[in-house]
Tab-separated table of C-alpha atoms in Angstrom:
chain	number	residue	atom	x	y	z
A	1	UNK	CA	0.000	0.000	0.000
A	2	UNK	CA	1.533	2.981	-0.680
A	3	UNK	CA	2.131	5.983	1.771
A	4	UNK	CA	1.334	10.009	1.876
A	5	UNK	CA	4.836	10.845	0.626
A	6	UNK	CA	3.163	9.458	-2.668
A	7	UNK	CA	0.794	12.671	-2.692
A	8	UNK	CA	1.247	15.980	-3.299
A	9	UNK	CA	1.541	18.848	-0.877
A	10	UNK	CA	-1.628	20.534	0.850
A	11	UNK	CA	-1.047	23.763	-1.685
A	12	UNK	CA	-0.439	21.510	-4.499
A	13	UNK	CA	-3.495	19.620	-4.360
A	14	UNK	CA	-5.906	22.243	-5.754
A	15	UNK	CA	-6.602	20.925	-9.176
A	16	UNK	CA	-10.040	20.396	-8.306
A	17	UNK	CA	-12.707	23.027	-9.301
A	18	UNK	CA	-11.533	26.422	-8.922
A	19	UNK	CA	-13.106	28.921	-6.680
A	20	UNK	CA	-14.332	30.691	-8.720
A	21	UNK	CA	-16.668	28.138	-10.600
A	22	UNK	CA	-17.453	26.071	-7.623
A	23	UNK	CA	-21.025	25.435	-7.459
A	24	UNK	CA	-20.668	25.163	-11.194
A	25	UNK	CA	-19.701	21.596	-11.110
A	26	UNK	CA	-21.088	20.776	-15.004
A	27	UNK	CA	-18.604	18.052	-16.051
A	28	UNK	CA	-20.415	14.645	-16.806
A	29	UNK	CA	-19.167	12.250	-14.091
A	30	UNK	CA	-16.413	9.954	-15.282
A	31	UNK	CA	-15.530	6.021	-14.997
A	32	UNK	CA	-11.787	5.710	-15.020
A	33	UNK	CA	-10.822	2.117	-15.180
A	34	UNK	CA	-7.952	2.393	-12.994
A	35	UNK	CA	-8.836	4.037	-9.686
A	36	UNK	CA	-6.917	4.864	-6.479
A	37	UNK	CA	-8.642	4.046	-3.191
A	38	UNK	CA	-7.647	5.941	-0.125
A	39	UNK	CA	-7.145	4.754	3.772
A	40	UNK	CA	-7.120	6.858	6.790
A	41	UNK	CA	-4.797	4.482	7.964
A	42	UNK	CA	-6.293	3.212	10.636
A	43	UNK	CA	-7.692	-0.722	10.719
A	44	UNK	CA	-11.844	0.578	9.927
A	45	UNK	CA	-10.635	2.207	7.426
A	46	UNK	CA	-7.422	0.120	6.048
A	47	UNK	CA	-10.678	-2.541	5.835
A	48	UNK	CA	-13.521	-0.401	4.371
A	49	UNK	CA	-10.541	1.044	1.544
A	50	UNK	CA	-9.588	-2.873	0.889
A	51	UNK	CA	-13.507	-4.201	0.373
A	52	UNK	CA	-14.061	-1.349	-2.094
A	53	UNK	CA	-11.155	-2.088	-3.991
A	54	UNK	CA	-11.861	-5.938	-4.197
A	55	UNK	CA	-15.809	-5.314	-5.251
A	56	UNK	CA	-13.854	-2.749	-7.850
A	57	UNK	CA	-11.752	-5.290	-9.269
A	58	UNK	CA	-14.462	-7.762	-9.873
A	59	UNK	CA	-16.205	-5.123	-11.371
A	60	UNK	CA	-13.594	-4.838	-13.955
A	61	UNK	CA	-11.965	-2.005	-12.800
A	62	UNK	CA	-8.189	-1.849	-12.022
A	63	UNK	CA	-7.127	-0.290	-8.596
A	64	UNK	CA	-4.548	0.899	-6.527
A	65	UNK	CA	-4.304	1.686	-2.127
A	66	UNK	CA	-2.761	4.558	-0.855
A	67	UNK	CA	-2.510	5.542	2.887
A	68	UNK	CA	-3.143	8.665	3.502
A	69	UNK	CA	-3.699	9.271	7.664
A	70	UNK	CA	-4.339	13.196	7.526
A	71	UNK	CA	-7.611	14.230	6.332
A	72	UNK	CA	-6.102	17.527	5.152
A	73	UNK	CA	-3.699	15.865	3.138
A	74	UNK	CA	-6.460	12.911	1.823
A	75	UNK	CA	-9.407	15.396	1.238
A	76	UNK	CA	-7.572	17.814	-1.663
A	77	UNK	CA	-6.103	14.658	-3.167
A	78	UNK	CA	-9.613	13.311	-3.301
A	79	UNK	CA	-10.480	16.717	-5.120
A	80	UNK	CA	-7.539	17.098	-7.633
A	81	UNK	CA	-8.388	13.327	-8.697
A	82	UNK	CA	-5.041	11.494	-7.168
A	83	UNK	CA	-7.057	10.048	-5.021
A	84	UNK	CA	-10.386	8.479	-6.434
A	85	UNK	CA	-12.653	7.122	-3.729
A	86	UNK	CA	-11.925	7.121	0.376
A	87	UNK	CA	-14.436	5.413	2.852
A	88	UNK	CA	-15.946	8.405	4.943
A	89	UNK	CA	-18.218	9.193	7.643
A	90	UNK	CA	-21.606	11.099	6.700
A	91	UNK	CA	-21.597	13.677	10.052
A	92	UNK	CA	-17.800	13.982	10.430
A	93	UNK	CA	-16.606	14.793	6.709
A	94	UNK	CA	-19.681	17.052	6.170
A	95	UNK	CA	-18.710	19.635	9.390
A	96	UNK	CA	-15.548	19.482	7.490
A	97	UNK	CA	-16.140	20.166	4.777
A	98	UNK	CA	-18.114	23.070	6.053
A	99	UNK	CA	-15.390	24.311	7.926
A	100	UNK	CA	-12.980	24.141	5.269
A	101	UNK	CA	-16.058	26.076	3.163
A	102	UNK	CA	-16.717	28.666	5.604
A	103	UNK	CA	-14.500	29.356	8.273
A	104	UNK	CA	-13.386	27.077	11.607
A	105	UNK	CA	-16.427	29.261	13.072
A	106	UNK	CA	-19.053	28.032	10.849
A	107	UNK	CA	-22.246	26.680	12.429
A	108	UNK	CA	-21.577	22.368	12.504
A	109	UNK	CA	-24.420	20.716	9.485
A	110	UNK	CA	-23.234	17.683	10.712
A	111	UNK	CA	-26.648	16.190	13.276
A	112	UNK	CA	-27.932	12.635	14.158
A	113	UNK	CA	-30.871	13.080	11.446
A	114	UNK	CA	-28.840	11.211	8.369
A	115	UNK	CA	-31.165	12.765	5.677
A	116	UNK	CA	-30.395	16.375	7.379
A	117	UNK	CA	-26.592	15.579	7.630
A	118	UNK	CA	-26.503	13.544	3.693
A	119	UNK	CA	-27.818	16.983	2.412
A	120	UNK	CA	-25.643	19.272	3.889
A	121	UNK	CA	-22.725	16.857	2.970
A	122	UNK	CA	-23.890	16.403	-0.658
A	123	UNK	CA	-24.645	20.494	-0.865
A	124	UNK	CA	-20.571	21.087	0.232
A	125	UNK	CA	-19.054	18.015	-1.687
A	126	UNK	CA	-20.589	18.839	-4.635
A	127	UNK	CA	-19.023	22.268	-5.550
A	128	UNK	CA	-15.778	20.551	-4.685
A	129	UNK	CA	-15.702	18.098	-7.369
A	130	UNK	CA	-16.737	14.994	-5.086
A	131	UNK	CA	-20.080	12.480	-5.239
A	132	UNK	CA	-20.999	10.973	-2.065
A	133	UNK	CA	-22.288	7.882	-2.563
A	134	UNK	CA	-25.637	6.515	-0.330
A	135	UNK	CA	-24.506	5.184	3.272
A	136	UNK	CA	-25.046	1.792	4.263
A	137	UNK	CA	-26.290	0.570	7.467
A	138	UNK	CA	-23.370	0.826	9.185
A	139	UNK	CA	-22.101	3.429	11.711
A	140	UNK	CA	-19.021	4.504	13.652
A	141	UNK	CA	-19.752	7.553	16.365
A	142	UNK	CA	-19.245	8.105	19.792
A	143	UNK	CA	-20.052	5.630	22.324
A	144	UNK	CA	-20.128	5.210	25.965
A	145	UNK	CA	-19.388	2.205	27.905
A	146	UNK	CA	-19.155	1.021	31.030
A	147	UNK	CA	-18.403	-2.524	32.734
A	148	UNK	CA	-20.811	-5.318	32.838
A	149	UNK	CA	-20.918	-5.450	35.963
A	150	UNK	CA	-21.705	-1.793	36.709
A	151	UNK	CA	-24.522	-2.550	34.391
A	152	UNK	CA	-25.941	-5.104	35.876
A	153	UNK	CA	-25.587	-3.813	39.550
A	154	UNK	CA	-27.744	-0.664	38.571
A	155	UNK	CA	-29.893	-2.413	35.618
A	156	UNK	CA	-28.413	-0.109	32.602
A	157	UNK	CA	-29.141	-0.796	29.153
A	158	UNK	CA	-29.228	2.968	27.772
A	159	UNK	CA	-27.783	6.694	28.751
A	160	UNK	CA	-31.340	7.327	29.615
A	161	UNK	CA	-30.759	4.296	32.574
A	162	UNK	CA	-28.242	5.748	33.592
A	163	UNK	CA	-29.612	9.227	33.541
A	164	UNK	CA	-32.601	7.920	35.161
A	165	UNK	CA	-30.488	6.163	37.898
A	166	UNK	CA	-28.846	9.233	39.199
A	167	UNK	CA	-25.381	7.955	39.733
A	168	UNK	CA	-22.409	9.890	39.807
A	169	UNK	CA	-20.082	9.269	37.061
A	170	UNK	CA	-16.682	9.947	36.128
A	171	UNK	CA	-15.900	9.640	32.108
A	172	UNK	CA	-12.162	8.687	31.296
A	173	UNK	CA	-12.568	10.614	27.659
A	174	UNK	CA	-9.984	13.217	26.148
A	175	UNK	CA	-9.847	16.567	27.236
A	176	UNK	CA	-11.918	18.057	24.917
A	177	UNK	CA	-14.824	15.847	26.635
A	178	UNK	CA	-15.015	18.210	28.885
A	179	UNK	CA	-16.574	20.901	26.123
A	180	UNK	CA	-17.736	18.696	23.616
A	181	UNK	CA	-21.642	19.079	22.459
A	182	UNK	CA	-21.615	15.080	22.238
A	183	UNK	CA	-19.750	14.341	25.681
A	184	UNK	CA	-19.679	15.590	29.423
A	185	UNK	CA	-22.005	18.760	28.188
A	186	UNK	CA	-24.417	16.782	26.089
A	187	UNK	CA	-25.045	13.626	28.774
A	188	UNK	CA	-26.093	16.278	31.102
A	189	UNK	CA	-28.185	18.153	29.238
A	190	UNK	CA	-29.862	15.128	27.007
A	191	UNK	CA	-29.827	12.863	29.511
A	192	UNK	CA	-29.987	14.204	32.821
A	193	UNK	CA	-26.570	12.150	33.929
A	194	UNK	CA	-25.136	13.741	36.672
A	195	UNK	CA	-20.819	13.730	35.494
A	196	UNK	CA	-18.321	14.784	38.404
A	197	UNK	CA	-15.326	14.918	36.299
A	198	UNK	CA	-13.276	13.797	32.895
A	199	UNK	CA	-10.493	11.504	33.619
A	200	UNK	CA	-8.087	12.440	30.518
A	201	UNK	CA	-6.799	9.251	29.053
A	202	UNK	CA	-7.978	9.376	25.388
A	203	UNK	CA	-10.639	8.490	23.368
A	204	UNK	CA	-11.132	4.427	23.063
A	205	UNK	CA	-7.539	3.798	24.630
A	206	UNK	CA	-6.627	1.029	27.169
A	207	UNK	CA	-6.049	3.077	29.541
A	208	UNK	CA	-9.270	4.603	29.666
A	209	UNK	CA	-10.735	1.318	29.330
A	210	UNK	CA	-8.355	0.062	31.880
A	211	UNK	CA	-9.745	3.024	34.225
A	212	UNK	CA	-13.418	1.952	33.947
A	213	UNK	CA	-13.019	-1.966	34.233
A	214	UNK	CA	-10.300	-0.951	37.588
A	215	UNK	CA	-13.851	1.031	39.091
A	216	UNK	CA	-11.402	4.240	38.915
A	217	UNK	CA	-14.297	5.454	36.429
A	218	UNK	CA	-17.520	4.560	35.504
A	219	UNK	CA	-17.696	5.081	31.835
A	220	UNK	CA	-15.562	5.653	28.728
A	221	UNK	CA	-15.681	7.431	25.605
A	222	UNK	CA	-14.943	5.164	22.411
A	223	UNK	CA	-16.701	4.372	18.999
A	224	UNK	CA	-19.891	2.079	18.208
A	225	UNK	CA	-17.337	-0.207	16.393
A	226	UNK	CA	-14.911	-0.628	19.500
A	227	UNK	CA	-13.362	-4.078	18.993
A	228	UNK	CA	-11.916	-4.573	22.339
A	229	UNK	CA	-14.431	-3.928	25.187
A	230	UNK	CA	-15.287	-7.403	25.819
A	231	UNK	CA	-11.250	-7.959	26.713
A	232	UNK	CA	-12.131	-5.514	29.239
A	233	UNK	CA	-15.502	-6.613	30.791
A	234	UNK	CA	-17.268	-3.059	29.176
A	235	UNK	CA	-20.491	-3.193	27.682
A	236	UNK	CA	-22.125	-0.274	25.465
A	237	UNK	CA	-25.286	1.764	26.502
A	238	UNK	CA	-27.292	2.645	23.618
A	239	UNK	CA	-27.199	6.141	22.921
A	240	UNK	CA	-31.427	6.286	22.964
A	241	UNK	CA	-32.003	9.978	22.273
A	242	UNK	CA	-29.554	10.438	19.498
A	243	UNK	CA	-27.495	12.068	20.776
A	244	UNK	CA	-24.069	11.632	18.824
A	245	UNK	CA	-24.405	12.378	14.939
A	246	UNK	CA	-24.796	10.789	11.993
A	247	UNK	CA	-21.757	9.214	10.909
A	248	UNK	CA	-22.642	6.742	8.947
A	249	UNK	CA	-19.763	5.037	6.204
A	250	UNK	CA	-20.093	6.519	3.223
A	251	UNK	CA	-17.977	6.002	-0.407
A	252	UNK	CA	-17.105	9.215	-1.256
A	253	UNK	CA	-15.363	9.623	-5.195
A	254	UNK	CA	-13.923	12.349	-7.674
A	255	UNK	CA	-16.711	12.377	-9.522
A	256	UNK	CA	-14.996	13.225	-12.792
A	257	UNK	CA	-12.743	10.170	-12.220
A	258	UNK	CA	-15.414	7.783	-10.688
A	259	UNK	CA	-18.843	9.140	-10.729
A	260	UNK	CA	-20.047	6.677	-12.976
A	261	UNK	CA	-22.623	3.979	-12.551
A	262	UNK	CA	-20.420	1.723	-12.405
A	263	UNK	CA	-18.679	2.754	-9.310
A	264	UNK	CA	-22.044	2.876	-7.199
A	265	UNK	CA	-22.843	0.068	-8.527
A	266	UNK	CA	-20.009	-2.383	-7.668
A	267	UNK	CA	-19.811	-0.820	-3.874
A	268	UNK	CA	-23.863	-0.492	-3.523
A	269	UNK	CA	-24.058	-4.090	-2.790
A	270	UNK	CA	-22.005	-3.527	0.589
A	271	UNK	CA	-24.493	-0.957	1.747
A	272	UNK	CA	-26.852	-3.523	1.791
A	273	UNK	CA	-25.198	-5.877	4.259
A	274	UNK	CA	-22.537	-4.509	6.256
A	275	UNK	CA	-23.611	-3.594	9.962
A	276	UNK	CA	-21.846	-1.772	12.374
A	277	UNK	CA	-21.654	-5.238	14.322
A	278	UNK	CA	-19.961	-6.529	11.484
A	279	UNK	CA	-17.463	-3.912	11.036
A	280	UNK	CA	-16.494	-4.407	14.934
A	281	UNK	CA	-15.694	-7.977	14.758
A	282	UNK	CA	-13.464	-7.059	11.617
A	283	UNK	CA	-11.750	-4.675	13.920
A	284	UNK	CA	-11.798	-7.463	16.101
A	285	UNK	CA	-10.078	-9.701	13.931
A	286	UNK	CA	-7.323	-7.374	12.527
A	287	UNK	CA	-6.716	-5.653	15.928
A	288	UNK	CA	-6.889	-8.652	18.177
A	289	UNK	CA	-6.376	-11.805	16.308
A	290	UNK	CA	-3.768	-9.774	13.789
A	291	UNK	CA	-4.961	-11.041	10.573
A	292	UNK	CA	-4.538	-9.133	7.434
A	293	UNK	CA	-7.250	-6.262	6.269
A	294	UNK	CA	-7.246	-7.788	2.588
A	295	UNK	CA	-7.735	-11.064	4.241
A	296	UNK	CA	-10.321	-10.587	6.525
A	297	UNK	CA	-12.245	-7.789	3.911
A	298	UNK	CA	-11.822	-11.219	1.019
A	299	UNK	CA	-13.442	-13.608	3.651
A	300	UNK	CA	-16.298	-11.156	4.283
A	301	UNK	CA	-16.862	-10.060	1.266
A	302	UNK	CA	-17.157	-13.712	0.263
A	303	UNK	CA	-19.459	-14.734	3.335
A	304	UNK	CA	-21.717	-12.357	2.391
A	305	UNK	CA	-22.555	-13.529	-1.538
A	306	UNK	CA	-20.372	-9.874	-2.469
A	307	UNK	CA	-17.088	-11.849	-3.900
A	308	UNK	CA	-16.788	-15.044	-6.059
């Protein structure tokens, strides 16, 4: 796979559309038969990058990985066209996008309704150059977890449980937890939870984890596609009144490399099975039981009826 030093510079990578005619985006949408996917370069993504490019090349299309872990870098490439498709997330890219539109001040489009959040995404990308293809069923946001056996002691299934129990909780979370419209300010205000205090250990990492299964805290901040939380005895609690966003996985393409019908065609199929279940227990696999992506992505793929 090969690596950002492949790519152009930040100010280099402004082929795409020029300001002046964005908006004006007129060009039919292409179907180049040899396409470059992009990774993020971490193991969702390595995985999501490795199943398009296998449904690609049974499609008849030719195609090439690159690793690209900056979204700065990754999102102009995308534009100018060295880049041709990248796995996204709906919510995420689209208050990026907006930000990178109209100032780091701008107003976030990105909400938990998906059809609200697809717009806005859609209404940014496409001045840009980009198609966003329609998300599947699976999603990767913030999630909250705590141990089993907190759990079961106090009968918690959701954040509104635990709202409703009126326990005092400590979150091990990053710092920015502490201001964050999703975290420490949000499960107060949505859902009544009374938090004492972030513990700063990260997002998802083992110490935080570590922190919550020790008792130190009571709940952590990772993602709904955490692959590790049963090594640590931690359970999720359904997020019940929405209130992380919409970041669903989404194929996002130069549209006047690979726009086509052909494109959306060879990676709709996916949308149509993968779950956010199943895209943990890949994690799962690569992560934990250190098999390949491309392995893992062929044997799903195949599993599902997607690959002969």
């Amino acid at each position: 796979m090969c690596t950002v030093a492949a790519l152009c510079t930040v100010a280099a990578c402004t082929t795409g559309p020029s300001l002046e005619n964005r908006g004006e985006v007129t060009a039919p949408p292409g179907d180049s038969h040899h396409l470059t996917i992009g990774s993020a370069g971490f193991t969702e993504s390595d995985l999501l990058a490795q199943m398009y490019a296998q449904l690609l090349n049974q499609a008849g299309y030719r195609t090439s990985l690159i690793t690209v872990a900056n979204r700065e870098l990754y999102e102009p490439a995308l534009e100018s066209g060295q880049i041709d498709v990248v796995p996204e997330y709906a919510a995420t890219l689209a208050d990026w996008l907006n930000a990178k539109t109209h100032g780091a001040d701008a107003k976030p489009v990105g909400s938990p309704d998906l059809d609200a959040t697809m717009k806005a995404l859609r209404d940014l990308a496409a001045p840009r150059g980009l198609t966003v293809l329609p998300p599947g069923r699976a999603v990767d946001q913030n999630a909250f977890a705590v141990s089993g056996a907190y759990a079961r002691q106090h009968h918690l299934k959701t954040l509104g449980d635990l709202g409703a129990a009126k326990l005092k909780v400590r979150i091990a979370a990053g710092d920015e937890c502490v201001q964050r419209p999703y975290c420490a300010p949000g499960l107060k205000k949505v859902y009544g939870i009374d938090v004492t205090g972030v513990d700063p250990k990260g997002v998802g990492t083992t110490q935080a984890k570590k922190a919550v299964q020790d008792g130190r805290d009571q709940m952590v901040l990772t993602t709904s596609t955490d692959a590790t939380l049963d090594q640590f005895g931690l359970v999720l609690l359904a997020d019940d009144r929405h209130l992380q966003n919409a970041d669903y996985v989404v194929p996002v393409v130069n549209r006047s490399r690979a726009g086509g019908a052909g494109v959306a065609k060879a990676l709709g199929g996916l949308n149509d099975v993968l779950t956010t279940a199943d895209l943990a227990d890949m994690n799962r696999q690569v992560d934990s039981w250190r098999r390949l992506p491309a392995d893992v992505a062929r044997t799903y793929l195949k599993d599902k009826g997607l690959l002969k």
